[in-house]
Amino acid sequence: MMRPRATVRLQFHRGFTLDDALGLVPYFADLGLSHIYASPLMTARSGSLHGYDIVDHTHINPELGGYDALQRLVTALRSRNTGLILDIVPNHMAVGGDDNTWWLDVLEWGPHSRYARFFDIDWKPRTPTLHGKVLAPFLGESYGTCLERGDIALRFDPTDGRFFAAYYHHRFPINLASYADLLGRHASFRHLADTFSDAFASRQTPDGDTATRLRHTLRQRDADAMAAVIEAHDASHADGRQRLHTLLERQYYQLSWWGSAADRINWRRFFDVNDLAALRIERQEVFDATHALILQLYADGLIDGVRVDHVDGLTDPGGYCRRLRRSLEARTAHRPAGAPSGSPYVIVEKILAPDERLRASWRTDGTSGYDFMNDVSAVQHAPDGENALTTLWQDVSGSTAAFDDVAHAAKPDVLATSFSGAFAAACDALDAMADHDFQWRDTPSGALRQALLRFLVHLPVYRLYGNNLDAPDRAVLAATLRKARLDLPVSQRRALILVARALTQQRLAARLQHLSAPLTAKAVEDTAFYRYGRLLSRNDVGASPAQFALSPDQFHASCRQRLQAFPAAMLATATHDHKRGEDLRARLAVLSEIPQAWAQAVQAWTAMNAPLRTRVGTEDAPDAADAFMLYQMMAGGWPLDLSADDQAGVLSFAERLAAWQQKALREAKRQTSWRAPNRPYEDACRQFVMRALGESTPFRHSLQGFVGRIAAAGALNGLVQALLRVTVPGVPDLYQGTELWDFSMVDPDNRRPVDFNVRQAMLARDATCAELLATWHDGAVKQRLIADMLRLRQRRPVVFAEGSYSPLSAKGPCAAHVLGFARQHGTDTVIVLATRLPLRLQPSLERPLIDAALWQDTHVDLPGSLRTTRWRNVLTGSSLHAETNRLRLNDVLAALPMAVLEPE
């Protein structure tokens, strides 16, 4: 079947190609994985490390080895009964540069380009000088400065007979209609200029044959003649600069400084990234052009399914997903005999709010796993640690704002800096809507603006869907309007009715939904997550820091809901987008168990490192909030094998921390930002990191000592997290390399090269999980746990794919420290028991295992459906006798912090 049993996510780039993965196929198969889950493979911008900046949807990226390498890899995968899932990018393409032919055609021909409707371009925006043009915000400084300095230059490409404006690696084509004037001032080109003039006498664009013929004629002209044309437009002298400016003003684009995009851009981007332009994938011609290769790969049996990137960026996510599934299913019959049969696997990248559910009507197999990543982390936090950590954060930061308040405050900030033009255009559309209704035409523009702003601020989800809202969206809308109403003066509240009405009109609804999704992403994940630092283990993709913890009952309810709605949804604990590695988060979760000890450590470090802070303006850097978050990353990310006296190792760790810190500071937009970097503050913060870890020997040893106190409990959490990922309902995904400990930080740190040679050697060891626990620092026990469980999934595929999920309750003095459940399909049964909140149970934990005696009389009584007296522990190989159907934890959890039992 095409539904994966377990996947491994691989990040392909020119440093790790498809042929590099070829040699790892035996290792992945031995680990128990059924599919490679590949990052995007279509041709991306040269040197791309992630593949999401696609410039050509019709070819496999040659930097990865091309189509032939893909065939070699899949042949090897099939030989081991494994397959490939492909990450696809229907939302956007990379633009700017000189490598996207569709985009270059739009720049050359404007609204007359065959690709003009491929991109979401407003050809009549609110800025009159951009009517019929595309804003090209790719200049490093203002247009005038770049022109006067000669950074923009006219060039001629003799290989294809084209003139273009060059700006570093960017290429801006000169429209053929401009060639008549461009060439006409030179005697040797006047006849040719007349030819160009005639070609455009009665049309905006010549036919393809005429354009080819004209360019061929230019290719035959000698270089000296072309040099004269270029010299006449040389910006180093005033006349040439004016001629070049005049020529550029006649094009279908307007060159501008990158920072002007927020206010003036007239095409939709991926979030606020200027070199990623949104596609109108809802148009059939665009879907066909971007998906032809994907569908062919599926029909040829080279892929078994897809993961859809950023589904909320599409105009109609549900419609797209249904079309995609129909298109794939229509080709299932054409797949070769050796390819798996059944329904194609389709998952989507979707950030779900705490009470939001993925629509079954989209016909997907579920999400790519951020929701599970949140749940499994939240259940490892001690709920009663929330108040103490909240008080500590408030004392340190000087702010009593809850996370939701921080997120709400960030939205207007992000609107002003990144989406001001899109917001203004939405307000203009509301104004126009009011003007055409006599009941509303006197509504002040300011009231409409404030009503829309407060609506966006209080919208708790990324977006609503379409203009015919379903019941869940209607409930969200009603709740949002109630909150927005309370946040507005009485005189402006009535304008909310018009905002709600706009969501019933297709074009206006799409405009607002295309604004709310990127606004929420940038304001919440990429701003508020870096401003609110109570406990950073709860600040990650798919999570809400407002939700501090989940109880076991809540975790079980989520698992049962997934089994009912999306049993094949992906389960992730690490991704290429995570902000902290899975084991870093697991270690930080331990702080919820010992908030007082953490507070004392921070207070001691603050005093110890006070002389290392630098005065910048009126404040010391880093400020207290930034330093508090930095200490969390130091404690959470400190490598298990790092000694405080290892100068080279400490320096390497410090450099990684400094890189994380700079990104965190800029994302927070408090003291510095990407748009306006505050170099003195950033430099002072970097100096603080380097000096604290490099010069302050007492601090280094204190930090290592504290890490030693929580490391074993964090590792235990990490093992339990891995166990739950491979046993609860869903398809477990292993992010590359995380079969060993993962203390990575935000990208690019989480995309570092993986040493697979070390991992292959570890897997070849003849040792059990219990034996490897003695050397737990090297991570081999985690890898063995994952391998043992994935092999169990191979032996018992049905119980994990279709089996029921029944929570098991513990009784006794330590019942709160157990998480248990059973998976059952007919007579096939697997029982899972795991330790929870370990440091509360054993405060002086030195290895990831609770002393058996501490469990006392804690036990699990098995229900009647599980009454088997003899069990085998999959992880230890030992047999257990369930006396009167009772499992005693001092026996079951004596060798490992978890147990997986099957009938003997």
Coordinates of N, CA and C in Angstrom, one line a residue, residues 633-711:
M633 N 18.4 28.8 26.3 CA 19.0 28.1 25.1 C 20.4 27.5 25.5
M634 N 21.1 28.2 26.4 CA 22.3 27.6 26.9 C 22.1 26.3 27.7
A635 N 21.1 26.4 28.6 CA 20.8 25.2 29.4 C 20.2 24.1 28.5
G636 N 19.4 24.4 27.6 CA 18.7 23.4 26.8 C 19.6 22.8 25.7
G637 N 20.5 23.6 25.2 CA 21.3 23.2 24.1 C 22.7 22.6 24.4
W638 N 23.1 22.8 25.6 CA 24.5 22.3 26.0 C 24.6 20.9 25.6
P639 N 25.6 20.6 24.8 CA 25.8 19.2 24.3 C 26.2 18.2 25.5
L640 N 25.7 17.0 25.4 CA 25.9 16.1 26.5 C 27.3 15.7 26.7
D641 N 28.1 15.8 25.6 CA 29.5 15.4 25.7 C 30.5 16.6 25.9
L642 N 29.9 17.7 26.2 CA 30.7 18.9 26.2 C 31.2 19.2 27.7
S643 N 32.5 19.4 27.8 CA 33.1 19.7 29.1 C 33.3 21.3 29.2
A644 N 33.0 21.8 30.3 CA 33.2 23.3 30.5 C 34.7 23.7 30.2
D645 N 35.6 22.7 30.3 CA 37.0 23.0 30.1 C 37.5 22.8 28.7
D646 N 36.6 22.3 27.8 CA 36.9 22.1 26.4 C 36.7 23.4 25.7
Q647 N 37.8 24.2 25.5 CA 37.7 25.5 25.0 C 37.2 25.5 23.5
A648 N 37.7 24.5 22.7 CA 37.3 24.5 21.3 C 35.8 24.1 21.2
G649 N 35.4 23.1 22.0 CA 34.0 22.7 22.0 C 33.1 23.8 22.5
V650 N 33.5 24.5 23.6 CA 32.7 25.6 24.1 C 32.6 26.8 23.1
L651 N 33.7 27.1 22.4 CA 33.7 28.1 21.4 C 32.7 27.7 20.2
S652 N 32.7 26.5 19.8 CA 31.8 26.0 18.8 C 30.4 26.2 19.2
F653 N 30.1 25.8 20.4 CA 28.7 26.0 21.0 C 28.3 27.5 21.0
A654 N 29.3 28.3 21.5 CA 29.0 29.7 21.6 C 28.7 30.4 20.2
E655 N 29.4 29.9 19.2 CA 29.1 30.5 17.8 C 27.7 30.1 17.4
R656 N 27.3 28.9 17.7 CA 26.0 28.4 17.3 C 24.9 29.3 18.1
L657 N 25.2 29.5 19.3 CA 24.3 30.3 20.2 C 24.2 31.7 19.7
A658 N 25.3 32.3 19.3 CA 25.4 33.7 18.8 C 24.6 33.8 17.5
A659 N 24.7 32.8 16.7 CA 23.9 32.8 15.4 C 22.4 32.8 15.7
W660 N 22.0 31.8 16.7 CA 20.6 31.8 17.1 C 20.2 33.1 17.6
Q661 N 21.0 33.7 18.5 CA 20.6 34.9 19.2 C 20.4 36.0 18.2
Q662 N 21.2 36.2 17.2 CA 21.0 37.3 16.3 C 19.7 37.1 15.6
K663 N 19.4 35.9 15.2 CA 18.1 35.7 14.5 C 16.9 36.0 15.4
A664 N 17.0 35.5 16.7 CA 16.0 35.7 17.7 C 15.8 37.2 17.9
L665 N 16.8 37.9 18.1 CA 16.7 39.4 18.4 C 16.0 40.1 17.2
R666 N 16.4 39.7 16.0 CA 15.8 40.4 14.8 C 14.4 40.0 14.6
E667 N 14.0 38.7 14.9 CA 12.7 38.3 14.7 C 11.8 39.0 15.8
A668 N 12.3 39.2 17.0 CA 11.5 39.8 18.0 C 11.1 41.3 17.7
K669 N 12.0 41.9 17.0 CA 11.8 43.3 16.5 C 11.6 44.3 17.7
R670 N 12.3 44.0 18.8 CA 12.2 44.8 20.0 C 13.4 45.8 20.0
Q671 N 14.6 45.3 19.9 CA 15.8 46.1 20.0 C 16.4 46.3 18.6
T672 N 16.1 45.3 17.7 CA 16.7 45.3 16.4 C 15.8 44.6 15.5
S673 N 16.1 44.6 14.2 CA 15.2 43.9 13.2 C 15.9 43.6 11.9
W674 N 15.4 42.7 11.1 CA 16.0 42.5 9.8 C 15.9 43.8 8.9
R675 N 14.9 44.5 9.1 CA 14.7 45.7 8.2 C 15.6 46.9 8.7
A676 N 15.8 47.0 10.0 CA 16.7 48.0 10.5 C 17.6 47.5 11.6
P677 N 18.6 46.8 11.3 CA 19.5 46.2 12.3 C 20.1 47.2 13.2
N678 N 20.1 46.9 14.5 CA 20.7 47.8 15.5 C 22.1 47.1 15.8
R679 N 23.1 47.5 15.0 CA 24.4 46.8 15.1 C 25.0 46.9 16.5
P680 N 25.0 48.1 17.1 CA 25.6 48.2 18.5 C 25.0 47.2 19.5
Y681 N 23.7 47.1 19.4 CA 23.0 46.2 20.4 C 23.3 44.7 20.0
E682 N 23.3 44.4 18.7 CA 23.6 43.0 18.3 C 25.1 42.6 18.7
D683 N 26.0 43.6 18.4 CA 27.4 43.3 18.7 C 27.6 43.1 20.2
A684 N 26.9 43.9 21.0 CA 27.0 43.8 22.5 C 26.5 42.4 23.0
C685 N 25.4 42.0 22.3 CA 24.8 40.7 22.7 C 25.7 39.5 22.3
R686 N 26.3 39.7 21.1 CA 27.2 38.6 20.7 C 28.4 38.6 21.7
Q687 N 28.9 39.8 22.0 CA 30.1 39.8 22.9 C 29.7 39.2 24.2
F688 N 28.5 39.4 24.7 CA 28.1 38.8 26.0 C 28.1 37.3 25.9
V689 N 27.6 36.7 24.8 CA 27.7 35.2 24.7 C 29.1 34.7 24.7
M690 N 29.9 35.4 23.9 CA 31.3 34.9 23.7 C 32.1 35.0 25.0
R691 N 31.9 36.1 25.7 CA 32.6 36.4 27.0 C 32.1 35.5 28.1
A692 N 30.7 35.3 28.2 CA 30.2 34.5 29.2 C 30.7 33.0 29.1
L693 N 30.7 32.5 27.9 CA 31.2 31.1 27.7 C 32.7 31.0 27.5
G694 N 33.3 32.1 27.1 CA 34.7 32.0 26.8 C 35.6 32.5 28.0
E695 N 35.1 33.5 28.7 CA 36.0 34.1 29.7 C 35.6 33.8 31.2
S696 N 34.3 33.6 31.3 CA 33.8 33.4 32.7 C 33.8 31.9 33.1
T697 N 34.9 31.5 33.6 CA 35.0 30.1 34.0 C 34.0 29.7 35.1
P698 N 33.8 30.5 36.1 CA 32.7 30.1 37.1 C 31.4 29.9 36.5
F699 N 31.0 30.8 35.5 CA 29.7 30.7 34.9 C 29.6 29.4 34.1
R700 N 30.7 29.1 33.3 CA 30.7 27.9 32.5 C 30.4 26.6 33.4
H701 N 31.2 26.6 34.5 CA 31.0 25.4 35.3 C 29.7 25.4 36.0
S702 N 29.2 26.5 36.4 CA 27.8 26.6 37.0 C 26.8 26.1 36.0
L703 N 26.9 26.6 34.7 CA 26.0 26.1 33.7 C 26.0 24.6 33.5
Q704 N 27.3 24.1 33.4 CA 27.4 22.7 33.2 C 26.8 21.9 34.3
G705 N 27.0 22.4 35.5 CA 26.5 21.8 36.7 C 25.0 21.7 36.7
F706 N 24.3 22.8 36.3 CA 22.9 22.8 36.2 C 22.4 21.9 35.1
V707 N 23.1 21.9 34.0 CA 22.7 21.0 32.9 C 22.8 19.5 33.4
G708 N 23.8 19.2 34.2 CA 24.0 17.9 34.7 C 22.8 17.5 35.6
R709 N 22.2 18.5 36.2 CA 21.0 18.2 37.1 C 19.8 17.8 36.3
I710 N 19.6 18.4 35.1 CA 18.4 18.1 34.3 C 18.6 17.3 33.1
A711 N 19.8 17.0 32.7 CA 20.1 16.3 31.4 C 19.5 14.9 31.4

